[in-house]
Amino acid sequence: QSSKKKIGQCVQAINSTLILTSKQNKKGSHTQILIKKAEIDAAVQLLLKLKVDYKQMTGQDYKAGCPPSENLIVSNNGPAADDCDGEDLVDPWNVSASSTKGVDYDKLIVRFGSSKIDKELLERIEKVSGQRAHHFLRRGIFFSHRDMHQILDAYEKHKSFYLYTGRGPSSEAMHVGHLIPFIFTKWLQDVFDIPLVIQMTDDEKYLWKDLTLEECHRFTVENAKDIIACGFDVNKTFIFSDLDYMGASPQFYRNVVKVQKHVTFNQVKGIFGFTDSDCIGKISFPAIQAAPSFSSSFPQIFGGKKDVPCLIPCAIDQDPYFRMTRDVAPRIGLLKPALLHSTFFPALQGAQTKMSASDPNSSIFLTDTPKQIKNKVNKHAFSGGKDTVEEHRKYGGNTEVDVSFLYLTFFLEDDEKLEKIKEDYTSGALLTGELKKILIETLQPMIAQHQERRKQVTDEMVQQFMTPRPLNFKF
Ligand code: TRP
């Protein structure tokens, strides 16, 4: 509104300057005309800038005397990257919380317009799958969803679904946080006995990072080995590199193009915060992350069926992609994917930000030795304990901000043990060093076992997982 007013004023200023100039032109001196010309140039510059502002705000070109129409910014829930008012910043590229307790996930549910995974949904998942809910569900690590009830309704009527998740292969080094969606997806695949597609977005990493295409593709293959080491069933799982599959699958590319036709630049600007200086590859990339949500993108698996529902387990920072996907799906005659969202895996330094592979001290890597794990936890894991043993014994520690405790909620499956640790730490009976020791002794065998399984993954196995082929499942 104020920008429009400013533009109006500016247009008026230009008009009157022009009139003035033409009047003075007849009898004015040469210098006067030069001054006027400088004023006009400045006014024109200002006008152009205001027009750009106006377009950014309304998504429409400025036309004098023509107010902007109502269909303005288009993202359903406002921009994802919304860091005003001391709020948490959460988008596919940044996570930072304003509190040491980390991101306020309840607020995020409201802001993103998703639904909380409540007790009722947990019970339904248990009833329909016939299994106790995974501890990631019980402990609120997967905490939010979209349309999960619909998936369960259909499954109860013997209408099956498929899983879709992915990974951006930005380096060879994966850390334990990267495993969370895959560990959970493996559980879903097992309990529901359904096919899974895993997108490796090497194209995305090429567009966003300073890496060559060859590097990104190599990281896809290396990361695929870590993913396979999570235990996925080769008969039910298709892993694909965008760089390979986009060109090899006409049906996949057709879905990409359909999405591209139905999302405007203005919409992706609103959802992802792209600007005029982002390369066009980035601007069209969301269509490529959307396409695997549609079963018709995989004719070798679904025989051309368009209506197999899709469930996407992912970290909540990926939600903007799927808000966009759910928004276009009905407009291109396809089903909206359902989602299960996880919280972030906190950095060693604290829950204000997530683990990042680019900061070696913030992460426990899947390649770390037992000694490295021990050192990193002891040196860098943010403690919720008190400064001295005396104080700690007296007042107890705070498990809400203690990174070692938080990691145990991810990896210590035994509920009773975890509860006991919580009690003892809070009362002061358990010291920070002792808590760290429990974490170290949980992580060391877990990572050693992962390394062992990864060693068993041969190039032929990767090849097998990555070959487009029918999968085994009964619908
Ligand atoms: N963009 C994701 C990343 O950078 C990768 C990804 C692609 C993904 N498709 C997905 C993640 C589906 C979760 C679900 O890691």
Coordinates of C-alpha atoms and ligand atoms in Angstrom, one line a residue:
Q1 CA 0.0 0.0 0.0
S2 CA 2.7 2.5 1.0
S3 CA 4.8 1.5 -1.9
K4 CA 1.9 2.2 -4.2
K5 CA 1.3 5.6 -2.7
K6 CA 5.0 6.4 -3.1
I7 CA 4.8 5.4 -6.7
G8 CA 1.8 7.5 -7.3
Q9 CA 3.6 10.5 -5.7
C10 CA 6.6 9.8 -7.8
V11 CA 4.6 9.6 -11.0
Q12 CA 3.0 12.9 -10.1
A13 CA 6.4 14.5 -9.4
I14 CA 7.7 13.3 -12.8
N15 CA 4.7 14.6 -14.6
S16 CA 4.9 18.1 -13.0
T17 CA 8.6 18.2 -13.6
L18 CA 8.1 17.4 -17.3
I19 CA 5.4 20.1 -17.6
L20 CA 7.6 22.6 -15.9
T21 CA 10.6 21.7 -18.1
S22 CA 8.6 22.0 -21.3
K23 CA 7.3 25.4 -20.2
Q24 CA 10.8 26.6 -19.2
N25 CA 12.3 25.1 -22.2
K26 CA 11.0 27.9 -24.4
K27 CA 12.7 30.7 -22.5
G28 CA 14.9 29.0 -19.9
S29 CA 18.6 29.1 -19.9
H30 CA 20.7 26.1 -20.8
T31 CA 21.8 25.5 -17.2
Q32 CA 18.2 25.5 -16.0
I33 CA 17.4 22.9 -18.5
L34 CA 20.4 20.8 -17.4
I35 CA 19.4 21.0 -13.7
K36 CA 15.9 19.9 -14.7
K37 CA 17.3 17.0 -16.7
A38 CA 19.3 15.8 -13.6
E39 CA 16.1 16.0 -11.5
I40 CA 14.2 14.0 -14.1
D41 CA 16.9 11.4 -14.3
A42 CA 16.9 11.0 -10.5
A43 CA 13.1 10.8 -10.5
V44 CA 13.1 8.2 -13.3
Q45 CA 15.6 6.1 -11.3
L46 CA 13.4 6.3 -8.2
L47 CA 10.3 5.4 -10.2
L48 CA 12.0 2.3 -11.7
K49 CA 13.2 1.2 -8.2
L50 CA 9.7 1.7 -6.8
K51 CA 8.2 -0.3 -9.6
V52 CA 10.5 -3.2 -8.8
D53 CA 9.5 -2.9 -5.1
Y54 CA 5.9 -2.8 -6.1
K55 CA 6.2 -5.9 -8.2
Q56 CA 8.1 -7.7 -5.5
M57 CA 5.3 -6.9 -3.0
T58 CA 2.3 -7.6 -5.2
G59 CA 3.7 -9.9 -7.9
Q60 CA 2.1 -7.6 -10.5
D61 CA 3.4 -4.8 -12.8
Y62 CA 2.5 -1.3 -11.7
K63 CA -0.1 0.3 -13.8
A64 CA -1.0 3.9 -13.0
G65 CA -4.5 4.1 -11.6
C66 CA -4.9 0.4 -11.4
P67 CA -4.8 -1.1 -7.9
P68 CA -3.3 -4.6 -7.4
S69 CA -5.8 -7.4 -7.7
E70 CA -6.6 -9.8 -4.8
N71 CA -4.7 -13.0 -5.9
L72 CA -1.4 -11.9 -4.3
I73 CA 1.3 -13.9 -2.8
V74 CA 0.4 -17.4 -3.2
S75 CA 2.1 -19.6 -0.6
N76 CA -0.7 -21.0 1.6
N77 CA 1.1 -20.3 4.8
G78 CA 3.2 -17.3 4.2
P79 CA 6.9 -17.4 3.5
A80 CA 8.7 -20.3 5.0
A81 CA 11.7 -18.2 5.9
D82 CA 10.1 -15.9 8.4
D83 CA 12.5 -14.7 11.0
C84 CA 10.7 -11.6 12.1
D85 CA 9.6 -11.1 15.7
G86 CA 12.4 -13.1 17.1
E87 CA 10.8 -16.2 15.6
D88 CA 12.7 -19.4 14.6
L89 CA 14.1 -19.4 11.1
V90 CA 13.3 -22.7 9.3
D91 CA 13.6 -23.2 5.6
P92 CA 15.4 -25.8 3.4
W93 CA 18.7 -24.0 3.8
N94 CA 18.7 -22.5 7.4
V95 CA 17.7 -23.6 10.8
S96 CA 18.2 -21.3 13.8
A97 CA 16.1 -21.1 16.9
S98 CA 15.8 -18.1 19.2
S99 CA 15.8 -20.2 22.3
T100 CA 18.4 -22.7 23.7
K101 CA 15.7 -25.3 23.9
G102 CA 15.7 -25.2 20.1
V103 CA 13.0 -24.6 17.7
D104 CA 9.5 -24.2 19.1
Y105 CA 7.9 -27.0 17.1
D106 CA 4.3 -26.3 18.3
K107 CA 4.5 -22.8 16.9
L108 CA 6.0 -24.2 13.7
I109 CA 2.9 -26.5 13.3
V110 CA 0.7 -23.4 13.5
R111 CA 2.9 -21.4 11.1
F112 CA 3.2 -24.1 8.5
G113 CA -0.4 -25.2 8.9
S114 CA 0.3 -28.9 9.5
S115 CA -1.1 -31.1 12.2
K116 CA 0.4 -32.5 15.4
I117 CA 1.0 -36.2 15.7
D118 CA -1.2 -36.7 18.7
K119 CA -2.0 -39.7 20.9
E120 CA -5.0 -40.6 18.7
L121 CA -2.9 -40.8 15.6
L122 CA -0.2 -42.8 17.4
E123 CA -2.8 -45.3 18.5
R124 CA -4.2 -45.5 15.0
I125 CA -0.7 -46.1 13.5
E126 CA -0.2 -48.9 16.0
K127 CA -3.6 -50.4 15.3
V128 CA -3.3 -50.3 11.6
S129 CA 0.3 -51.5 11.4
G130 CA -0.1 -54.0 14.2
Q131 CA 3.2 -52.8 15.7
R132 CA 4.3 -50.7 18.6
A133 CA 5.0 -47.2 17.4
H134 CA 8.7 -46.5 16.6
H135 CA 10.4 -44.6 19.4
F136 CA 10.8 -41.6 17.1
L137 CA 7.0 -41.4 17.1
R138 CA 6.5 -42.1 20.8
R139 CA 9.1 -39.4 21.7
G140 CA 7.8 -36.7 19.4
I141 CA 10.9 -36.8 17.1
F142 CA 8.4 -37.3 14.2
F143 CA 5.9 -34.7 15.5
S144 CA 3.8 -33.3 12.7
H145 CA 2.0 -34.6 9.7
R146 CA -0.3 -33.8 6.8
D147 CA -3.1 -36.2 5.8
M148 CA -1.7 -39.2 7.7
H149 CA -5.3 -40.2 8.6
Q150 CA -6.2 -40.5 4.9
I151 CA -3.2 -42.8 4.3
L152 CA -4.4 -45.0 7.2
D153 CA -8.0 -44.9 6.1
A154 CA -7.0 -46.2 2.6
Y155 CA -4.6 -48.8 4.0
E156 CA -7.4 -50.2 6.2
K157 CA -9.5 -50.6 3.0
H158 CA -6.6 -52.5 1.5
K159 CA -5.5 -49.6 -0.7
S160 CA -1.8 -49.4 -0.3
F161 CA 0.6 -46.5 -0.6
Y162 CA 4.3 -45.9 -1.3
L163 CA 7.0 -44.0 0.5
Y164 CA 9.2 -41.2 -0.9
T165 CA 12.2 -39.6 0.8
G166 CA 15.4 -38.2 -0.3
R167 CA 18.9 -36.8 0.3
G168 CA 20.9 -33.9 -1.1
P169 CA 24.4 -35.4 -1.6
S170 CA 26.5 -32.3 -0.7
S171 CA 29.5 -34.2 0.5
E172 CA 30.9 -37.7 1.1
A173 CA 30.6 -37.3 4.8
M174 CA 27.2 -38.1 6.3
H175 CA 26.6 -37.5 10.0
V176 CA 24.3 -39.4 12.4
G177 CA 21.5 -36.7 11.9
H178 CA 21.2 -37.6 8.2
L179 CA 20.3 -41.2 9.2
I180 CA 17.1 -40.2 11.2
P181 CA 14.7 -40.0 8.2
F182 CA 16.2 -43.2 6.7
I183 CA 16.0 -45.2 10.0
F184 CA 12.4 -44.2 10.3
T185 CA 11.6 -44.8 6.6
K186 CA 13.0 -48.3 6.9
W187 CA 10.7 -49.0 9.9
L188 CA 7.7 -47.7 7.9
Q189 CA 8.7 -49.9 4.9
D190 CA 8.9 -52.9 7.2
V191 CA 5.7 -52.5 9.1
F192 CA 3.5 -51.5 6.1
D193 CA 5.4 -53.7 3.6
I194 CA 5.4 -51.1 0.8
P195 CA 7.6 -49.8 -1.9
L196 CA 10.0 -46.9 -1.4
V197 CA 11.6 -44.4 -3.8
I198 CA 14.7 -42.3 -2.6
Q199 CA 15.6 -39.2 -4.6
M200 CA 19.2 -38.2 -4.6
T201 CA 19.2 -34.5 -5.6
D202 CA 22.7 -34.2 -7.0
D203 CA 21.3 -31.6 -9.4
E204 CA 20.1 -29.5 -6.4
K205 CA 23.5 -29.6 -4.8
Y206 CA 25.2 -28.7 -8.1
L207 CA 22.9 -25.7 -8.4
W208 CA 23.3 -24.5 -4.8
K209 CA 26.9 -25.4 -3.9
D210 CA 30.3 -24.8 -5.4
L211 CA 30.7 -28.3 -6.7
T212 CA 31.1 -29.9 -10.1
L213 CA 28.5 -32.2 -11.6
E214 CA 30.9 -35.1 -11.4
E215 CA 31.5 -34.5 -7.7
C216 CA 27.7 -34.3 -7.0
H217 CA 27.1 -37.5 -8.8
R218 CA 30.0 -39.3 -7.0
F219 CA 28.5 -38.1 -3.7
T220 CA 25.2 -39.7 -4.7
V221 CA 26.8 -43.1 -5.1
E222 CA 28.8 -42.7 -1.9
N223 CA 25.8 -41.5 0.1
A224 CA 23.6 -44.3 -1.4
K225 CA 26.0 -46.8 0.3
D226 CA 25.2 -45.3 3.7
I227 CA 21.5 -45.3 2.9
I228 CA 21.6 -48.9 1.8
A229 CA 23.5 -49.8 5.0
C230 CA 20.4 -48.8 6.9
G231 CA 19.0 -52.1 5.7
F232 CA 16.5 -51.3 2.9
D233 CA 15.1 -54.2 1.0
V234 CA 16.4 -54.1 -2.6
N235 CA 13.2 -55.7 -3.8
K236 CA 11.1 -52.9 -2.5
T237 CA 13.4 -49.9 -2.9
F238 CA 14.4 -47.7 -5.8
I239 CA 17.2 -45.1 -5.3
F240 CA 17.7 -42.7 -8.1
S241 CA 20.1 -39.8 -9.0
D242 CA 18.2 -36.9 -10.5
L243 CA 21.1 -36.4 -13.0
D244 CA 20.5 -39.9 -14.3
Y245 CA 16.8 -40.5 -13.9
M246 CA 15.5 -37.2 -15.2
G247 CA 16.9 -38.0 -18.7
A248 CA 16.0 -41.6 -18.6
S249 CA 12.3 -41.4 -17.6
P250 CA 9.9 -39.6 -19.9
Q251 CA 7.1 -40.0 -17.4
F252 CA 9.1 -38.4 -14.6
Y253 CA 10.0 -35.5 -16.8
R254 CA 6.4 -35.0 -17.9
N255 CA 5.4 -34.6 -14.3
V256 CA 8.2 -32.1 -13.8
V257 CA 7.0 -30.0 -16.7
K258 CA 3.4 -30.2 -15.5
V259 CA 4.5 -28.8 -12.2
Q260 CA 6.6 -26.1 -13.8
K261 CA 3.7 -24.9 -15.9
H262 CA 1.5 -24.5 -12.9
V263 CA 3.7 -22.7 -10.4
T264 CA 4.7 -19.1 -11.1
F265 CA 8.0 -17.4 -10.3
N266 CA 6.0 -15.3 -7.9
Q267 CA 4.9 -18.4 -6.0
V268 CA 8.3 -19.9 -5.6
K269 CA 9.6 -16.5 -4.5
G270 CA 6.9 -16.4 -1.8
I271 CA 7.6 -20.0 -0.7
F272 CA 11.4 -20.2 -1.0
G273 CA 12.6 -16.6 -0.9
F274 CA 14.2 -16.7 -4.4
T275 CA 15.3 -13.4 -5.8
D276 CA 15.9 -12.0 -9.3
S277 CA 19.6 -12.9 -9.0
D278 CA 19.1 -16.6 -8.3
C279 CA 19.9 -18.8 -11.3
I280 CA 17.0 -20.2 -13.2
G281 CA 18.0 -23.7 -12.2
K282 CA 17.2 -23.0 -8.6
I283 CA 13.9 -21.4 -9.5
S284 CA 12.7 -24.5 -11.4
F285 CA 14.3 -27.1 -9.0
P286 CA 11.2 -27.4 -6.7
A287 CA 9.3 -29.0 -9.6
I288 CA 12.0 -31.8 -9.6
Q289 CA 11.6 -32.4 -5.9
A290 CA 7.8 -32.5 -6.3
A291 CA 7.7 -35.1 -9.1
P292 CA 8.5 -38.2 -7.1
S293 CA 5.3 -37.5 -5.0
F294 CA 3.3 -38.8 -8.0
S295 CA 3.2 -42.5 -8.7
S296 CA 3.0 -41.9 -12.5
S297 CA 6.6 -40.7 -12.3
F298 CA 7.6 -44.4 -11.8
P299 CA 5.8 -46.4 -14.5
Q300 CA 8.3 -49.3 -14.0
I301 CA 7.1 -49.6 -10.4
F302 CA 3.4 -48.7 -10.6
G303 CA 2.6 -49.7 -14.2
G304 CA 1.4 -46.2 -15.1
K305 CA -1.1 -45.9 -12.2
K306 CA -1.7 -42.3 -11.3
D307 CA -3.5 -42.8 -8.1
V308 CA -1.2 -44.6 -5.7
P309 CA -1.0 -42.4 -2.6
C310 CA 2.4 -41.2 -1.5
L311 CA 3.7 -40.7 2.1
I312 CA 6.8 -38.6 2.6
P313 CA 8.8 -38.9 5.8
C314 CA 11.2 -35.9 6.0
A315 CA 12.6 -33.2 8.3
I316 CA 10.3 -30.3 8.7
D317 CA 12.6 -28.0 6.7
Q318 CA 11.6 -29.8 3.6
D319 CA 8.0 -28.9 4.0
P320 CA 8.0 -25.8 1.7
Y321 CA 8.7 -28.1 -1.2
F322 CA 5.7 -30.2 -0.4
R323 CA 3.4 -27.3 0.4
M324 CA 4.0 -26.3 -3.1
T325 CA 3.5 -29.9 -4.4
R326 CA 0.2 -30.2 -2.5
D327 CA -0.9 -26.9 -3.9
V328 CA -0.3 -27.9 -7.5
A329 CA -1.3 -31.5 -7.3
P330 CA -5.1 -31.1 -7.8
R331 CA -4.6 -28.6 -10.5
I332 CA -2.7 -31.2 -12.6
G333 CA -5.1 -33.9 -11.7
L334 CA -2.9 -35.8 -9.3
L335 CA -3.0 -36.8 -5.6
K336 CA -1.6 -34.6 -2.9
P337 CA 1.2 -36.5 -1.0
A338 CA 0.9 -37.0 2.7
L339 CA 3.7 -36.1 5.1
L340 CA 5.4 -37.1 8.4
H341 CA 7.7 -34.4 9.7
S342 CA 10.6 -34.8 12.0
T343 CA 12.4 -32.3 14.3
F344 CA 16.0 -31.5 13.5
F345 CA 18.9 -33.3 14.8
P346 CA 20.7 -30.8 17.1
A347 CA 24.3 -29.8 16.6
L348 CA 26.7 -30.8 19.4
Q349 CA 26.9 -27.2 20.4
G350 CA 23.2 -27.0 21.2
A351 CA 19.7 -27.3 19.9
Q352 CA 19.7 -23.7 18.5
T353 CA 20.8 -25.1 15.2
K354 CA 21.0 -28.4 13.4
M355 CA 24.0 -30.6 12.8
S356 CA 25.8 -29.4 9.8
A357 CA 28.3 -31.5 7.8
S358 CA 30.2 -28.4 6.9
D359 CA 31.3 -27.9 10.5
P360 CA 33.2 -31.0 11.6
N361 CA 33.0 -30.0 15.3
S362 CA 29.2 -29.8 15.2
S363 CA 28.7 -33.3 13.9
I364 CA 29.4 -37.0 14.6
F365 CA 30.2 -38.5 11.3
L366 CA 29.4 -42.0 10.2
T367 CA 33.1 -42.4 9.5
D368 CA 34.2 -41.3 13.0
T369 CA 36.4 -43.7 15.0
P370 CA 35.4 -44.6 18.6
K371 CA 38.1 -42.3 19.8
Q372 CA 36.8 -39.4 17.7
I373 CA 33.3 -40.0 19.0
K374 CA 34.5 -39.9 22.6
N375 CA 36.5 -36.7 22.1
K376 CA 33.8 -34.9 20.3
V377 CA 31.2 -35.7 22.8
N378 CA 33.4 -34.9 25.7
K379 CA 34.7 -31.7 24.2
H380 CA 31.8 -30.2 22.3
A381 CA 28.5 -31.7 23.5
F382 CA 26.6 -28.8 25.1
S383 CA 25.8 -29.6 28.7
G384 CA 22.7 -28.8 30.7
G385 CA 24.6 -29.6 33.9
K386 CA 25.8 -27.2 36.5
D387 CA 29.3 -25.6 36.7
T388 CA 30.6 -27.5 39.7
V389 CA 29.9 -31.0 41.0
E390 CA 28.5 -29.5 44.3
E391 CA 26.0 -27.3 42.5
H392 CA 25.1 -30.1 40.1
R393 CA 24.4 -32.5 43.0
K394 CA 22.4 -29.8 44.7
Y395 CA 20.3 -28.4 41.8
G396 CA 20.5 -31.1 39.2
G397 CA 20.9 -30.8 35.4
N398 CA 18.6 -29.6 32.7
T399 CA 17.7 -32.4 30.2
E400 CA 15.8 -30.0 27.9
V401 CA 19.0 -28.3 26.7
D402 CA 21.5 -31.0 27.3
V403 CA 22.7 -32.3 23.9
S404 CA 23.9 -35.7 25.2
F405 CA 20.5 -36.3 26.7
L406 CA 18.8 -35.2 23.5
Y407 CA 20.9 -37.5 21.4
L408 CA 20.0 -40.4 23.7
T409 CA 16.3 -39.7 23.0
F410 CA 17.2 -40.4 19.4
F411 CA 19.3 -43.5 19.9
L412 CA 18.6 -45.2 23.2
E413 CA 15.7 -47.4 22.4
D414 CA 15.0 -48.6 26.0
D415 CA 12.3 -46.3 27.4
E416 CA 12.9 -47.3 31.0
K417 CA 16.6 -46.7 30.9
L418 CA 16.0 -43.3 29.3
E419 CA 13.5 -42.4 31.9
K420 CA 15.9 -43.4 34.7
I421 CA 18.7 -41.3 33.2
K422 CA 16.3 -38.3 33.0
E423 CA 15.3 -38.7 36.6
D424 CA 18.9 -39.1 37.8
Y425 CA 20.2 -36.2 35.8
T426 CA 17.5 -33.9 36.9
S427 CA 18.0 -34.8 40.5
G428 CA 21.7 -34.4 40.3
A429 CA 22.5 -38.0 41.0
L430 CA 24.0 -38.4 37.5
L431 CA 26.8 -36.1 36.5
T432 CA 27.4 -34.6 33.1
G433 CA 30.6 -36.8 32.6
E434 CA 28.6 -39.9 33.4
L435 CA 25.8 -38.9 31.1
K436 CA 28.3 -38.3 28.3
K437 CA 29.8 -41.7 29.0
I438 CA 26.4 -43.3 28.4
L439 CA 26.0 -41.5 25.1
I440 CA 29.5 -42.4 24.0
E441 CA 28.9 -46.0 24.8
T442 CA 25.6 -45.9 22.8
L443 CA 27.1 -44.2 19.8
Q444 CA 30.3 -46.2 19.4
P445 CA 28.8 -49.6 18.7
M446 CA 26.0 -48.1 16.7
I447 CA 28.4 -46.3 14.3
A448 CA 30.8 -49.3 14.3
Q449 CA 27.9 -51.5 13.2
H450 CA 27.0 -49.0 10.5
Q451 CA 30.5 -49.0 9.2
E452 CA 30.5 -52.8 9.1
R453 CA 27.3 -52.9 7.2
R454 CA 28.5 -50.2 4.8
K455 CA 31.6 -52.2 4.0
Q456 CA 29.3 -55.0 2.8
V457 CA 27.7 -52.7 0.3
T458 CA 29.3 -53.4 -3.1
D459 CA 29.2 -51.3 -6.3
E460 CA 27.0 -54.0 -7.8
M461 CA 24.5 -53.6 -5.0
V462 CA 24.4 -49.9 -5.5
Q463 CA 23.9 -50.5 -9.2
Q464 CA 21.0 -52.8 -8.4
F465 CA 19.2 -50.4 -6.1
M466 CA 19.7 -47.6 -8.7
T467 CA 18.4 -49.5 -11.7
P468 CA 14.8 -48.6 -12.8
R469 CA 12.9 -51.9 -12.4
P470 CA 9.6 -53.3 -11.1
L471 CA 9.5 -53.7 -7.3
N472 CA 8.0 -56.5 -5.3
F473 CA 4.8 -55.7 -3.4
K474 CA 1.2 -56.7 -3.2
F475 CA -1.5 -54.1 -3.5
Ligands
TRP1 N1 16.2 -31.5 -0.7 C1 16.6 -32.6 0.2 C2 18.0 -32.3 0.8 O1 18.7 -31.3 0.5 C3 16.6 -33.9 -0.5 C4 15.3 -34.4 -0.8 C5 14.7 -34.6 -2.1 C6 14.3 -34.9 0.1 N2 13.5 -35.2 -2.0 C7 13.2 -35.4 -0.7 C8 14.2 -35.0 1.5 C9 12.0 -35.9 -0.1 C10 13.1 -35.5 2.1 C11 12.0 -36.0 1.3 O2 18.4 -33.0 1.7

